[in-house]
CSV table of C-alpha atoms in Angstrom, one decimal:
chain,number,residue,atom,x,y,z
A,432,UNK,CA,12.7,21.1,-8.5
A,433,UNK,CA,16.2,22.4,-9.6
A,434,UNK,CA,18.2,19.7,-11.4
A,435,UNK,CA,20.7,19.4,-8.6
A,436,UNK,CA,18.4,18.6,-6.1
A,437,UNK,CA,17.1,16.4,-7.7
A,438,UNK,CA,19.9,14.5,-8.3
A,439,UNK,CA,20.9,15.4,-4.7
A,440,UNK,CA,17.6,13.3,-3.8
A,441,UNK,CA,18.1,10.2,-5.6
A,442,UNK,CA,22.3,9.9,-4.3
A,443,UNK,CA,20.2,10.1,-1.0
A,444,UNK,CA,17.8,7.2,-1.9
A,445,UNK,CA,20.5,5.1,-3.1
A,446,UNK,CA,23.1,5.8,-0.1
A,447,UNK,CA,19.9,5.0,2.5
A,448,UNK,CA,19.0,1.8,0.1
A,449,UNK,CA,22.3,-0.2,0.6
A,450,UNK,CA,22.1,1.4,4.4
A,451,UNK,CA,18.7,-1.0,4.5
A,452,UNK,CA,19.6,-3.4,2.4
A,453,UNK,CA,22.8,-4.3,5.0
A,454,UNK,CA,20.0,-4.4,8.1
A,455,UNK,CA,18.1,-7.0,6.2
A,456,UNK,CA,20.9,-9.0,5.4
A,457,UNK,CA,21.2,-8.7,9.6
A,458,UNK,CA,17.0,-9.7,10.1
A,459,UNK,CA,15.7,-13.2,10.4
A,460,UNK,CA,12.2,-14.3,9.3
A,461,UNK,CA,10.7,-17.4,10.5
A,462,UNK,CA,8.9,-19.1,7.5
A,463,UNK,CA,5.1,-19.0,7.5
A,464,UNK,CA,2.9,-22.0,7.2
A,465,UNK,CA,1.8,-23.3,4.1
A,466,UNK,CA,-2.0,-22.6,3.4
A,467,UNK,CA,-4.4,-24.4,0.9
A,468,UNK,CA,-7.5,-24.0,-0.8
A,469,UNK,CA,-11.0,-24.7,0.3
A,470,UNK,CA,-12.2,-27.5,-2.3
A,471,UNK,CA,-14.8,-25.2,-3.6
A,472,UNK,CA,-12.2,-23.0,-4.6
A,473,UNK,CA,-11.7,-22.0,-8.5
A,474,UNK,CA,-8.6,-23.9,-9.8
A,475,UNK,CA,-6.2,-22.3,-11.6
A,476,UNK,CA,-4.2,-24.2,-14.0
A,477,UNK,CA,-1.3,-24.6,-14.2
A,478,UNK,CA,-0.1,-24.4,-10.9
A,479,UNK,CA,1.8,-21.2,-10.2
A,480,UNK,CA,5.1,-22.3,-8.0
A,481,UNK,CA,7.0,-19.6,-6.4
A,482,UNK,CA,9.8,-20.5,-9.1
A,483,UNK,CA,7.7,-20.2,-12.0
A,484,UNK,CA,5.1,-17.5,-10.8
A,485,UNK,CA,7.7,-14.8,-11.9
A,486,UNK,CA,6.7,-15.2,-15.3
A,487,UNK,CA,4.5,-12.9,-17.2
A,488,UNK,CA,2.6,-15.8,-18.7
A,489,UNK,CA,2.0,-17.8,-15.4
A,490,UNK,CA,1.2,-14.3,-14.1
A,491,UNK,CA,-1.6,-14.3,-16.6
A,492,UNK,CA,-2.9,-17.4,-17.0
A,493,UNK,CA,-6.6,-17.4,-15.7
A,494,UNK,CA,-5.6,-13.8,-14.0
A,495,UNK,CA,-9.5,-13.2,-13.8
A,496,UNK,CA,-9.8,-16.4,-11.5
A,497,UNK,CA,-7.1,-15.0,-9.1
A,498,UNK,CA,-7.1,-11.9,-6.7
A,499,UNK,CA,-4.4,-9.7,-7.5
A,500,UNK,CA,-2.9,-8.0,-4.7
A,501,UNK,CA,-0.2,-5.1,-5.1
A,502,UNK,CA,1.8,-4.0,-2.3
A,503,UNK,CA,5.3,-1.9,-2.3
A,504,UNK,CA,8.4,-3.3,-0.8
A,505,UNK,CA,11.2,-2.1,1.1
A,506,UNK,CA,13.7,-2.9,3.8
A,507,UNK,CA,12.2,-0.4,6.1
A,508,UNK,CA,8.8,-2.0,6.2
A,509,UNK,CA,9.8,-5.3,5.3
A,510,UNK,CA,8.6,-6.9,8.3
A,511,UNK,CA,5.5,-5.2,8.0
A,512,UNK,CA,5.0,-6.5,4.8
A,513,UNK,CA,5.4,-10.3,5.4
A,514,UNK,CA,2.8,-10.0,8.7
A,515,UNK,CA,0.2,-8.5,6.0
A,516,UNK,CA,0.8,-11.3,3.5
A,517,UNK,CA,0.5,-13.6,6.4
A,518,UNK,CA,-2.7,-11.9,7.3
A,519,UNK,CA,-4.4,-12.3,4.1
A,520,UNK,CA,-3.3,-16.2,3.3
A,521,UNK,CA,-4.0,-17.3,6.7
A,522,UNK,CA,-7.6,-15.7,6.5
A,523,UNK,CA,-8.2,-16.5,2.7
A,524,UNK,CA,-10.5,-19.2,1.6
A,525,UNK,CA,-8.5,-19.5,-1.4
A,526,UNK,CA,-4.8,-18.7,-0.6
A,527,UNK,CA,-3.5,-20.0,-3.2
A,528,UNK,CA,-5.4,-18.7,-6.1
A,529,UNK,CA,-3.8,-14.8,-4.9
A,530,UNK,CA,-1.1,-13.1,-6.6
A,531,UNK,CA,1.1,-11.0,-4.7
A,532,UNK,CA,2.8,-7.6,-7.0
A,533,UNK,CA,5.2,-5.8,-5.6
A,534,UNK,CA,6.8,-2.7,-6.4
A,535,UNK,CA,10.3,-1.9,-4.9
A,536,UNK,CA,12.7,0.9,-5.6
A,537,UNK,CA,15.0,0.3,-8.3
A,538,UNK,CA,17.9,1.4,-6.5
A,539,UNK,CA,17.4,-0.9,-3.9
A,540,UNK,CA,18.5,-4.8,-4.2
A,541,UNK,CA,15.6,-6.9,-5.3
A,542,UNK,CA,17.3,-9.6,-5.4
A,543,UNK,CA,17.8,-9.7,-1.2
A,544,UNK,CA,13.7,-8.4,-1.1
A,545,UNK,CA,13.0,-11.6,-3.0
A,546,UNK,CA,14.5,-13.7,-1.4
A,547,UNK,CA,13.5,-12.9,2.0
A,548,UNK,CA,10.0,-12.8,0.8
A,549,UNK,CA,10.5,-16.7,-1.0
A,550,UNK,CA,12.1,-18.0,2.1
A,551,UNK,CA,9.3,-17.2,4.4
A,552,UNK,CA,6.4,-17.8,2.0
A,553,UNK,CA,8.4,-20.7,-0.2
A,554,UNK,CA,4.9,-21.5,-2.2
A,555,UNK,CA,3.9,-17.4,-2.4
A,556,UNK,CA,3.0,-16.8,-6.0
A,557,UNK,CA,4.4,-13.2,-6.4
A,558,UNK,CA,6.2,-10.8,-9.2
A,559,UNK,CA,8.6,-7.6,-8.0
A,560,UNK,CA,8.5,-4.7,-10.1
A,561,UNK,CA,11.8,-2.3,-10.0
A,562,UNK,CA,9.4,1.2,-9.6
A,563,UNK,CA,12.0,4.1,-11.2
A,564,UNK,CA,12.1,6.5,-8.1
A,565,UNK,CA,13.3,9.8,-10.2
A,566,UNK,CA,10.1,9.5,-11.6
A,567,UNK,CA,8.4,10.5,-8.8
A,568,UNK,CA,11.3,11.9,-6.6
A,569,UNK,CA,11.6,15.2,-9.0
A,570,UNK,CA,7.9,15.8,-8.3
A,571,UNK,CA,7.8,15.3,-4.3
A,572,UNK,CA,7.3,18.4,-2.1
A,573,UNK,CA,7.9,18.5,1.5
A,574,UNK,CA,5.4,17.3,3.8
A,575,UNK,CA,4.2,17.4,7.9
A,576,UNK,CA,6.3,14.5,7.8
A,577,UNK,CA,9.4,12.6,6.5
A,578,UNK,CA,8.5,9.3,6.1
A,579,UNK,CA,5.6,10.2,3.8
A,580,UNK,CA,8.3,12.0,1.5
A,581,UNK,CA,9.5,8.4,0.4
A,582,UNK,CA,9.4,8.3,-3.7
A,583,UNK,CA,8.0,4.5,-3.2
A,584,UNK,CA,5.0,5.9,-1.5
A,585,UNK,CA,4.3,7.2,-4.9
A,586,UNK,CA,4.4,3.9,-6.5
A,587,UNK,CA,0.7,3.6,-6.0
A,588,UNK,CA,0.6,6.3,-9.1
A,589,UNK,CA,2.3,4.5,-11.6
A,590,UNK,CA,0.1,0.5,-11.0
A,591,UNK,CA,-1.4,0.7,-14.4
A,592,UNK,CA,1.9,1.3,-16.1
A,593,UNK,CA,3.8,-1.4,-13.5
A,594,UNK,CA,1.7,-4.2,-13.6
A,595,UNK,CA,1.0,-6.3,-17.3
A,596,UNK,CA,-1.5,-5.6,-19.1
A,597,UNK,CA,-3.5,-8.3,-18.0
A,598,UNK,CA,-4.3,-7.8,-14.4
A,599,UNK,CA,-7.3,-5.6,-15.0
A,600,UNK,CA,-8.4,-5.7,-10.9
A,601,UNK,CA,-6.0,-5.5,-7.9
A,602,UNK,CA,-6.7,-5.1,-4.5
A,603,UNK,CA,-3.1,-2.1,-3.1
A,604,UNK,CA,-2.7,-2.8,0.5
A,605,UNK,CA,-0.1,-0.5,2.7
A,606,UNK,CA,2.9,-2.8,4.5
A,607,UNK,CA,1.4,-1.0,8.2
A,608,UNK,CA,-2.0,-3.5,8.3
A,609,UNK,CA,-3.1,-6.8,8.9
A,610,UNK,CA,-6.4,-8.4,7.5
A,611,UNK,CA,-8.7,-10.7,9.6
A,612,UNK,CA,-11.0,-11.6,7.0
A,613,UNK,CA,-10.9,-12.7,3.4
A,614,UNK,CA,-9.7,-10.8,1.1
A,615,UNK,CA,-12.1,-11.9,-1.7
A,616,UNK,CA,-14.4,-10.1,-0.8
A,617,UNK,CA,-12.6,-6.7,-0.5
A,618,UNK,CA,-11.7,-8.0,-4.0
A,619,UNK,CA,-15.4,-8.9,-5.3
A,620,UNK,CA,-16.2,-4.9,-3.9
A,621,UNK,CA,-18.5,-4.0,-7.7
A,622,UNK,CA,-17.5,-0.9,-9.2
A,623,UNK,CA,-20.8,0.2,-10.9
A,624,UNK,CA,-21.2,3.8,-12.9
A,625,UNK,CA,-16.8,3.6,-14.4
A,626,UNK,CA,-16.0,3.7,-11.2
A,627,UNK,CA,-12.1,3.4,-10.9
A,628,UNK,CA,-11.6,2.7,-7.5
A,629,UNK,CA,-13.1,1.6,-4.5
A,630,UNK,CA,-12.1,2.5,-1.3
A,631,UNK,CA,-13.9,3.2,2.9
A,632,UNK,CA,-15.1,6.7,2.5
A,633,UNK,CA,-15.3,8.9,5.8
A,634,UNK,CA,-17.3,12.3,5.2
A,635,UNK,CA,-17.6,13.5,8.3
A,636,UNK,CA,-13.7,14.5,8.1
A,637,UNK,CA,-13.1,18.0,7.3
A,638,UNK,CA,-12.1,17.7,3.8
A,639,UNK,CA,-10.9,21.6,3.6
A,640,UNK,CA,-7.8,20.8,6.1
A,641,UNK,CA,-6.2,18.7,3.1
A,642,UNK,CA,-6.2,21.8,0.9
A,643,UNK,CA,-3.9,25.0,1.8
A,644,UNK,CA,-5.6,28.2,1.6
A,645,UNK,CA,-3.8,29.2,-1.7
A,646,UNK,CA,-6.1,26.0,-3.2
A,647,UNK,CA,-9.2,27.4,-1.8
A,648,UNK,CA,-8.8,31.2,-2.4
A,649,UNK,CA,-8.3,30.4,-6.1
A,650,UNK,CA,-11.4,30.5,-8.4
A,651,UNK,CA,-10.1,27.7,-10.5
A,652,UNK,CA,-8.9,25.5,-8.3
A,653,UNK,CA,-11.5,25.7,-5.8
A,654,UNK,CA,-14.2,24.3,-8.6
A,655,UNK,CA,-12.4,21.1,-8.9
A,656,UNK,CA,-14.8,19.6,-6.5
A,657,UNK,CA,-17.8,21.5,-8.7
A,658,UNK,CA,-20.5,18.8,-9.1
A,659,UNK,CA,-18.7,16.4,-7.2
A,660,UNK,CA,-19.7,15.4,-2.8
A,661,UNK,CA,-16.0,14.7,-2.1
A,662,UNK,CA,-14.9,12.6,1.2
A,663,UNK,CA,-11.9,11.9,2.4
A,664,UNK,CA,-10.4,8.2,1.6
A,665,UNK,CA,-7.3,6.2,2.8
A,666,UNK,CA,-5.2,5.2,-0.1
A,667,UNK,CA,-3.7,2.4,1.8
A,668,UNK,CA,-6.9,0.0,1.2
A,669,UNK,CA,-7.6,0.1,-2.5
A,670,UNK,CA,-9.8,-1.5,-5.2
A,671,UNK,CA,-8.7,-0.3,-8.3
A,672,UNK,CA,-9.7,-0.9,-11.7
A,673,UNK,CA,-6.6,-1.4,-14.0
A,674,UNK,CA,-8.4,-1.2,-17.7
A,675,UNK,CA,-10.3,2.1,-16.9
A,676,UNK,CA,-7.4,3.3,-15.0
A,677,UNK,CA,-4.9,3.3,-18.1
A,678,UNK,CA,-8.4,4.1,-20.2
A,679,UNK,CA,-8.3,7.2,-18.5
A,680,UNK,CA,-4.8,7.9,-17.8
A,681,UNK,CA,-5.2,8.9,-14.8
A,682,UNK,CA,-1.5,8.7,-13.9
A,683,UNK,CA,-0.8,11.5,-15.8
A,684,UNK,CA,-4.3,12.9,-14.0
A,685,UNK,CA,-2.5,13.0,-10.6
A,686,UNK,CA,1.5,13.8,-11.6
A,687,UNK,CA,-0.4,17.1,-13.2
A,688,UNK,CA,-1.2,17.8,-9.9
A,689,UNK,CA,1.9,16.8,-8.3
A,690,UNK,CA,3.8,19.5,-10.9
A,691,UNK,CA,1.2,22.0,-9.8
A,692,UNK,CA,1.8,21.4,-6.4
A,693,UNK,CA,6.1,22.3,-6.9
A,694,UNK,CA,4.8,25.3,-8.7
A,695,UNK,CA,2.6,26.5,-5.7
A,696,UNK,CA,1.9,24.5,-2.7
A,697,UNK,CA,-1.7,23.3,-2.6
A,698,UNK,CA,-2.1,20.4,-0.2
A,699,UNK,CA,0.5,19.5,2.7
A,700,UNK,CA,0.0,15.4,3.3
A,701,UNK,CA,2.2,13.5,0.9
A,702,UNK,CA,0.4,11.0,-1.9
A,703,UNK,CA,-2.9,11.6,-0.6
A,704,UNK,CA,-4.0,14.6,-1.8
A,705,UNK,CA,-3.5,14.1,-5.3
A,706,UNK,CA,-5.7,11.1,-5.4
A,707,UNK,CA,-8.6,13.2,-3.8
A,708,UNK,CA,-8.1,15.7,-6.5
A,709,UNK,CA,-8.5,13.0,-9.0
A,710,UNK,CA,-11.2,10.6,-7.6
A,711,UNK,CA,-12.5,12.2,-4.6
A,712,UNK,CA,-16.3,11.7,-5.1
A,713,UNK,CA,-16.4,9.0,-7.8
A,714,UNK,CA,-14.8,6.5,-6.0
A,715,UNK,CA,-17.3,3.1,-5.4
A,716,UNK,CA,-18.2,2.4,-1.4
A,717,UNK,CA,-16.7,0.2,0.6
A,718,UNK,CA,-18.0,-0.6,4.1
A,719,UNK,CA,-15.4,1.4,6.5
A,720,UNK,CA,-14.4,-2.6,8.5
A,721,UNK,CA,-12.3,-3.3,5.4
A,722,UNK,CA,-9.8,-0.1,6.6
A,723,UNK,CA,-9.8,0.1,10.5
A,724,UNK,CA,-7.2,3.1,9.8
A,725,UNK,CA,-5.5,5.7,12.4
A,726,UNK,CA,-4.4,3.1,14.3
A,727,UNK,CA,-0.6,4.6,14.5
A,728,UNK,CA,-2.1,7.5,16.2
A,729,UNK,CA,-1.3,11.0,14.3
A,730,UNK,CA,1.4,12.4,12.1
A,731,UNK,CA,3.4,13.8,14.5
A,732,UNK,CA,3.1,12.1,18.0
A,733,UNK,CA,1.6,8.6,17.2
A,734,UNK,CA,-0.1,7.8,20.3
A,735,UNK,CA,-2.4,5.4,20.9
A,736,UNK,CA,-6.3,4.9,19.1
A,737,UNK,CA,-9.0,3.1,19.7
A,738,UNK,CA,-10.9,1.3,17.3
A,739,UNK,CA,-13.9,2.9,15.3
A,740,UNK,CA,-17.1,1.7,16.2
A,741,UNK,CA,-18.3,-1.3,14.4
A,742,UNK,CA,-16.8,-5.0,12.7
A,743,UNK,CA,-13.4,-5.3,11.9
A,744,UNK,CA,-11.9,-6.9,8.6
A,745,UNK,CA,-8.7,-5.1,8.1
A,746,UNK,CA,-6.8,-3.5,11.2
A,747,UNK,CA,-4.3,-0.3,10.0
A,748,UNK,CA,-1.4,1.5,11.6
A,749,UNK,CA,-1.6,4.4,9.7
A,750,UNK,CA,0.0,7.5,11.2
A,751,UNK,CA,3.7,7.7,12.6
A,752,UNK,CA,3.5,5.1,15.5
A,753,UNK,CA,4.1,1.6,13.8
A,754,UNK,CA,3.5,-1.9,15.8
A,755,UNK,CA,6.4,-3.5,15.3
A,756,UNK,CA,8.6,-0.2,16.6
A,757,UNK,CA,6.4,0.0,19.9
A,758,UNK,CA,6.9,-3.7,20.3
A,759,UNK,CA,10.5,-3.1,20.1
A,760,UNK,CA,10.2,-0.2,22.3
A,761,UNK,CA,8.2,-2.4,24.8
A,762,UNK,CA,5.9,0.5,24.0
A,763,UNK,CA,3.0,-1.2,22.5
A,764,UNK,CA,-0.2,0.2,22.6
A,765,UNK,CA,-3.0,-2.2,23.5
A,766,UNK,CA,-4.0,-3.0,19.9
A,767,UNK,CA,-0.6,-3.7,19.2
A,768,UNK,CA,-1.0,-7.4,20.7
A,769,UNK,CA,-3.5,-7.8,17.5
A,770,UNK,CA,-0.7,-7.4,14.9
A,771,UNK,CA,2.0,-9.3,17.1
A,772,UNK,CA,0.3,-13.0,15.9
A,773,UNK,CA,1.8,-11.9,12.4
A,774,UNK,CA,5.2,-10.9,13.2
A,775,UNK,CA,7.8,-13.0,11.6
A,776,UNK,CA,10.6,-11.8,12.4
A,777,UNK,CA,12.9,-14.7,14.8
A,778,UNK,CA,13.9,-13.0,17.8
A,779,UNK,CA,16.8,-13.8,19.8
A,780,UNK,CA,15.1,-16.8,21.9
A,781,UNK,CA,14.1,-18.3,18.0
A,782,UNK,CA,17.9,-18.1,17.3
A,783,UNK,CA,19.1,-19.3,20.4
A,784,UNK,CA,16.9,-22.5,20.3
């Protein structure tokens, strides 16, 4: 990308960041219950208060006793970010041995992210992390659609380098979900054979339509898959392994591809494609209830889905049609009413009484 636009595209993020930041200012969240431990829960000592749970040594004390759980933040899908983190408490055994991390735009204003996020979960332990977007906005190509163009999107490539040291697990959940069962045990998910990541594999997707013609036709490029049985994955639902992660530097893995991809365009769909490049194949199972996925319908007209056949642990609105929009729009679809339980935000009655 030209140097110009680059720049062109950061002005942009910043001019649409204080846009945002103004409408949350406007929002009001109801605060959530508070939610405690089962007694055979693992302590972790000393307590981590919302107040002191910023710190990098409260943030690391018995980190392997916690569940780690990184998430990215912004005023556009704020309120789909407090119903997921009032998913997973209000279904943990053990709410209060979880960490929240999230990453946020460094142009935007933390400060207002935090506090929303501390006045509706006042005992939350959590950490924000300022994620430099001209990292990743210099490297971004077009895609079938706009929102999937957003540099934080890309935040889920640069976790190892984000999050300390110490947090060798994490569990990367998208803001467009709710989970109905606890997340421990998406967190326990093994990751035998240096696997880095675990995530719902569906192989019965045509994995060719996430490549452009130019990938396949190309002798080289077309052998990345060579020894590997690739499938496509959702990289909303994560396991990830930290240690091998920055072992292997993978970040610099997928930004390779991501240069490639402004050189000659490979793939069309946004983040995605460079993680299959990377892992497609050698990723760890994960039974497919722990990512319920599609449920915003498609890229383009985000109608209505049905569930997949089978349990359900974690419902997700991926896809353009998002619940709390068709809410607004008194346009839900019917699975819709499943995410409404979660939904914070005080509307106009709330205020009124």
């Amino acid at each position: 990308m030209p140097p110009g636009v680059a720049f062109s595209t950061i002005i942009l993020i910043v001019l649409v960041s204080i846009i945002t930041v103004r409408n949350v200012s406007s929002l009001h969240f109801r605060e959530a219950p508070k939610f405690y431990n089962s007694p055979n829960c693992p302590s972790i000592a000393p307590p981590l208060s919302a107040a002191a749970a910023d710190t990098l040594s409260n943030i690391c004390f018995n980190s392997e006793e916690a569940v780690h759980v990184a998430m990215t933040l912004d005023a556009a899908y704020l309120r789909g970010s407090l119903a997921a983190v009032l998913s997973v408490l209000q279904h943990s055994s053990c709410p209060e041995n979880i960490v929240f991390h999230f990453a946020a735009s460094s142009v935007a204003d933390t400060a207002v992210l935090s506090r929303t996020i501390s006045r509706s979960f006042p005992y939350l332990q959590f950490r924000m992390y300022p994620f430099d977007v001209s990292a990743a906005a210099g490297l971004i190509s077009t895609s079938i659609r706009a929102a999937l163009d957003c540099p934080l999107n890309y935040a889920r490539n640069y976790l190892a380098d984000l999050l300390p040291a110490c947090i060798r697990k994490v569990v990367y959940l998208d803001s467009d979900l709710v989970l109905v069962d606890d997340i421990a045990k998406l967190a326990a998910t093994p990751l035998p054979n240096g696997a880095v990541l675990a995530a719902p594999e569906y192989c019965n997707a045509n994995f060719t339509t996430y490549f452009t013609p130019t990938f396949w036709s190309s002798p080289s490029l077309s052998l990345t898959f060579a020894n590997r049985k690739p499938c496509y994955f959702n990289t909303g639902v994560m396991v990830i392994d930290l240690q091998r992660w920055r072992a292997g530097d993978y970040t610099t893995k997928i930004v390779e591809w991501m240069e490639l991809q402004k050189r000659m365009r490979i793939y069309e769909l946004g983040s995605l494609p460079p993680f299959l490049l990377v892992f497609a194949g050698n990723i760890a199972p994960v039974d497919h209830r722990w990512n319920q996925h599609g449920l915003g319908g498609d890229n383009f007209r985000g109608l209505c889905r049905d569930l997949h056949p089978g349990p359900v642990s974690l419902l997700h609105w991926s896809g353009k049609g998002k619940p709390w929009a068709r809410l607004d729009s008194n346009r839900p679809c019917p699975l819709d009413a499943l995410w409404a339980p979660y939904d914070l935000l005080r509307t106009s009655f709330f205020l009124e009484s």
